[in-house]
mmCIF file of C-alpha atoms in Angstrom:
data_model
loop_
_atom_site.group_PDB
_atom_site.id
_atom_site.type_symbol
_atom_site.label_atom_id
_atom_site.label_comp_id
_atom_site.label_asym_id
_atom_site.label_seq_id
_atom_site.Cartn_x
_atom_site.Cartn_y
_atom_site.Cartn_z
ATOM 1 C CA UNK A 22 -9.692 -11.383 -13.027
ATOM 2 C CA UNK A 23 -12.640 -10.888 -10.859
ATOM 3 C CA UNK A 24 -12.786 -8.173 -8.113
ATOM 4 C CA UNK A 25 -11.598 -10.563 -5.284
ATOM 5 C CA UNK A 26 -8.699 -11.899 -7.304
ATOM 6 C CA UNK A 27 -7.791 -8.606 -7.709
ATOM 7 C CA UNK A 28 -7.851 -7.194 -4.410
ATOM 8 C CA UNK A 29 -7.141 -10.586 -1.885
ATOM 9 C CA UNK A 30 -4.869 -12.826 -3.795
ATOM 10 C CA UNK A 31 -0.974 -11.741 -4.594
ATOM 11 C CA UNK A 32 -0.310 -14.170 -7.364
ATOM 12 C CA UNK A 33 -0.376 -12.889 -11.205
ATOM 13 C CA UNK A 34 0.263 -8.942 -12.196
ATOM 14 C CA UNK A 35 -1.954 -5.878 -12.903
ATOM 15 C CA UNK A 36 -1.166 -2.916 -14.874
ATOM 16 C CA UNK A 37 -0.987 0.442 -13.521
ATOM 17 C CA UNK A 38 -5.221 1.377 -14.478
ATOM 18 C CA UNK A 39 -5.899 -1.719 -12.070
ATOM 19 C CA UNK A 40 -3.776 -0.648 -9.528
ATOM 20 C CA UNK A 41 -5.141 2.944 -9.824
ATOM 21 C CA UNK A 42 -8.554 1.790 -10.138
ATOM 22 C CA UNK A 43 -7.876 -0.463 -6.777
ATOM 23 C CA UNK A 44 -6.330 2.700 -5.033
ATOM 24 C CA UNK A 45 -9.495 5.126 -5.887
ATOM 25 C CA UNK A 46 -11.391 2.026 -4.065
ATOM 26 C CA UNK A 47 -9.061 2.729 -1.212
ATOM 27 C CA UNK A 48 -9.867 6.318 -1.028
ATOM 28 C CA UNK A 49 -13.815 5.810 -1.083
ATOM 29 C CA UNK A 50 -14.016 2.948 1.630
ATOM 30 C CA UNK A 51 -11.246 5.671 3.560
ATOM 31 C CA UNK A 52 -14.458 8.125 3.924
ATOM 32 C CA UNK A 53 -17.032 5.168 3.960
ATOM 33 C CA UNK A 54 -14.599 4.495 7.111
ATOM 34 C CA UNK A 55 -14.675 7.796 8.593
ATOM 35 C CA UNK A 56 -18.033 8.547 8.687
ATOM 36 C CA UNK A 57 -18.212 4.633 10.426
ATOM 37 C CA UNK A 58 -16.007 6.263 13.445
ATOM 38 C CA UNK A 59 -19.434 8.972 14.116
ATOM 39 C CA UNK A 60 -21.039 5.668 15.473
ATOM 40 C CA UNK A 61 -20.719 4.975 18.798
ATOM 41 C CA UNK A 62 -18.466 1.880 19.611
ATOM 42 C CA UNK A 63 -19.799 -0.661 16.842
ATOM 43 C CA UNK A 64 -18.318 2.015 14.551
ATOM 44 C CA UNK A 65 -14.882 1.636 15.891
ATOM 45 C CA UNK A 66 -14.712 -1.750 15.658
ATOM 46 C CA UNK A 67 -15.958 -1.702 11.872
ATOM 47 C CA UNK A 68 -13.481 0.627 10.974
ATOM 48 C CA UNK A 69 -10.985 -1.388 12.327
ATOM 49 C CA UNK A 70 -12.133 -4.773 10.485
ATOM 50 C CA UNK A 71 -12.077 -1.613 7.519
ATOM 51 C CA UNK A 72 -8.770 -0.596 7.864
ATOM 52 C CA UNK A 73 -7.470 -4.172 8.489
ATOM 53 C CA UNK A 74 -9.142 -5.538 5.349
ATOM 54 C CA UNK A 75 -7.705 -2.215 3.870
ATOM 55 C CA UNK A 76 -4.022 -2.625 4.606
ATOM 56 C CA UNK A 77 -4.116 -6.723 3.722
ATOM 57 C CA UNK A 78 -5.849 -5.586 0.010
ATOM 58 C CA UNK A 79 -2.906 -3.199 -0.674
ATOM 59 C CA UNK A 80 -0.472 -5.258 -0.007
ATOM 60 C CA UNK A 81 -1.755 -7.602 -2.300
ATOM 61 C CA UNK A 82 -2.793 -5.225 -5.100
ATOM 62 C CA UNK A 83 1.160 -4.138 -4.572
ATOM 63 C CA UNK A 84 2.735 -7.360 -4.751
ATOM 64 C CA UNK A 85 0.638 -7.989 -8.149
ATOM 65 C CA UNK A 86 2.107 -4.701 -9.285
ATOM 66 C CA UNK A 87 5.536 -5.773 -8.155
ATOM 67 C CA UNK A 88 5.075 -8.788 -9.973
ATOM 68 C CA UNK A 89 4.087 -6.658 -12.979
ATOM 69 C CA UNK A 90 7.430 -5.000 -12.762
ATOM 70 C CA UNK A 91 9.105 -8.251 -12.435
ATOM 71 C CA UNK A 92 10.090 -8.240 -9.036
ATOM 72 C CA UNK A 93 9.736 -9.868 -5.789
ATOM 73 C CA UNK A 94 6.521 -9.343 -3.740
ATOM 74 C CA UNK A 95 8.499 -9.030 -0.852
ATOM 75 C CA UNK A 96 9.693 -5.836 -2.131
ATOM 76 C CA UNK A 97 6.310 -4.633 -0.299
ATOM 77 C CA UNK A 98 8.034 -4.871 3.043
ATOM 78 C CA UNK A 99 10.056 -2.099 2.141
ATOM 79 C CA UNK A 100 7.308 -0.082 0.364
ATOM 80 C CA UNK A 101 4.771 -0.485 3.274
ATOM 81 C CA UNK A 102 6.797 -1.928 6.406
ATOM 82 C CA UNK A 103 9.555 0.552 6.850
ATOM 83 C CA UNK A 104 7.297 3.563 6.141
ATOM 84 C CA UNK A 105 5.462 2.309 9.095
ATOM 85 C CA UNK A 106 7.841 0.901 11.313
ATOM 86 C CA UNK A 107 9.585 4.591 10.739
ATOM 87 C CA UNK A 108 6.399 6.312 11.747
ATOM 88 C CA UNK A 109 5.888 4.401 14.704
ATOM 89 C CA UNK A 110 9.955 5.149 16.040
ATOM 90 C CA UNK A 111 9.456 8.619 15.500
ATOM 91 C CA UNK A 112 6.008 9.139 17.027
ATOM 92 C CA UNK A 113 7.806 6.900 20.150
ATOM 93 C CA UNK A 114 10.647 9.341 19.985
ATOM 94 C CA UNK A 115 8.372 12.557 20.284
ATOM 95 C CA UNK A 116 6.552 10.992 22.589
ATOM 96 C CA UNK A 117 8.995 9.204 24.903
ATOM 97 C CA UNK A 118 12.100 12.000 25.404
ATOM 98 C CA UNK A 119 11.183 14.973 26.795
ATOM 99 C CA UNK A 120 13.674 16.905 25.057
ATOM 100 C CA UNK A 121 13.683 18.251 21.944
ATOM 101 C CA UNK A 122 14.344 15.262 19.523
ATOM 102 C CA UNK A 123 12.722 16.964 16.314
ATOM 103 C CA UNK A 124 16.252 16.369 14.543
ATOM 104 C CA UNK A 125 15.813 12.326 15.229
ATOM 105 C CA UNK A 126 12.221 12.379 13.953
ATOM 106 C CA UNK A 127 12.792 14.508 11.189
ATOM 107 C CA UNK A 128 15.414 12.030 9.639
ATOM 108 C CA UNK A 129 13.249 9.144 10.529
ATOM 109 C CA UNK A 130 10.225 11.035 8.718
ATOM 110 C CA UNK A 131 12.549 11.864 5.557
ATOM 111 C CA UNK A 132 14.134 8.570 5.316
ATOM 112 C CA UNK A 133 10.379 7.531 5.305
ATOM 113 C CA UNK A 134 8.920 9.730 2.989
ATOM 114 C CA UNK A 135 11.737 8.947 0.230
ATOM 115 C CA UNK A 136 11.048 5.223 0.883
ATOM 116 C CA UNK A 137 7.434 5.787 0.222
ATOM 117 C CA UNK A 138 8.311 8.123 -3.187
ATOM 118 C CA UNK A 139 9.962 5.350 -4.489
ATOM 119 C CA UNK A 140 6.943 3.183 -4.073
ATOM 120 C CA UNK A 141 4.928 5.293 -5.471
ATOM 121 C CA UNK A 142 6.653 5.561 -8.672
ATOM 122 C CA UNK A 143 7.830 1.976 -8.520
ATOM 123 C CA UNK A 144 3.909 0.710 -8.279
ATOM 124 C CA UNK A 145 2.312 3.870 -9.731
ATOM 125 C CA UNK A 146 4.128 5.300 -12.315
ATOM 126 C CA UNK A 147 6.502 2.416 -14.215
ATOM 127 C CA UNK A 148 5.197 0.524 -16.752
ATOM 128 C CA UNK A 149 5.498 -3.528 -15.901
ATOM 129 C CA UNK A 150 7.625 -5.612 -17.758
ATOM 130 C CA UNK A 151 6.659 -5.624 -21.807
ATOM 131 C CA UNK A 152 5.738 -9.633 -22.310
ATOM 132 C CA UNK A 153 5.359 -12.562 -20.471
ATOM 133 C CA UNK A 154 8.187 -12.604 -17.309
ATOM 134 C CA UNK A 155 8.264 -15.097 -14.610
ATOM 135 C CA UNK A 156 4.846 -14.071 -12.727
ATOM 136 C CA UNK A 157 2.787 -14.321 -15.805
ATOM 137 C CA UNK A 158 1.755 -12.531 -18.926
ATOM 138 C CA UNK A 159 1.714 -9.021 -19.803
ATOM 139 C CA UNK A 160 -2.129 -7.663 -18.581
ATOM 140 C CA UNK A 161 -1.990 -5.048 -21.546
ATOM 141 C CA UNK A 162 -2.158 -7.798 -23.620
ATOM 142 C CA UNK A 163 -4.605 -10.007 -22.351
ATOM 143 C CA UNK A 164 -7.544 -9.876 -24.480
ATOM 144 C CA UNK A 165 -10.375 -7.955 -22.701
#
């Protein structure tokens, strides 16, 4: 699997040193990104186009190790789209109501942060299905 396979296409599975290997990617284009945002507008817009290309390349590299786990990719919504859509209702509710709402957020933020536990050990931490399953064969043993 070449490096574009692996990080733009959702079909097939990885094992968890792909997926690991794919996330410490992640983490160095993250500060390539930052230091980006120092430049004055053309910066921005890079680290947008970064952060964009970012978010579509883990979702892929997560459906591959949902697949590797024998499940749906769609599972990723929940993994990635409720964290997010949780972040964003809380950050509306601090920001909206002038009251003190910290109760609301705080269950939004929990609610979010077990969501995004689970993906973490679901995509992270489990070993994928042992032998062929219905997305393909087992990457441990493909011959190297």
């Amino acid at each position: 699997m070449n490096i574009f396979n692996l990080l733009f296409t959702y079909e097939g599975r990885i094992n968890r040193g792909k997926f690991w290997l794919a996330v410490l990617a992640y983490i160095v284009i993250s500060v390539v990104i930052v230091m980006l945002l120092f430049i004055p507008i053309l910066g921005w817009i890079a680290a947008a186009a970064g952060y964009i290309g970012m978010l579509v390349s883990g979702v892929m590299v997560g459906i591959k190790r949902l697949h590797d786990r024998d499940k749906s990719g769609w599972w990723i919504a929940l993994f990635v789209g409720v964290p997010m859509v949780l972040g964003a209702a809380g950050a509306w509710i601090n920001y909206q109501l002038e009251e003190d709402v910290t109760s609301g957020s705080m269950v939004l933020s929990l609610v979010s942060f077990a969501i995004s536990l689970w993906g973490f050990i679901e995509l992270g931490c489990l070993r994928g299905t042992a032998g062929q399953n219905q997305y393909g064969p087992d990457p441990l043993n493909q011959a190297a």
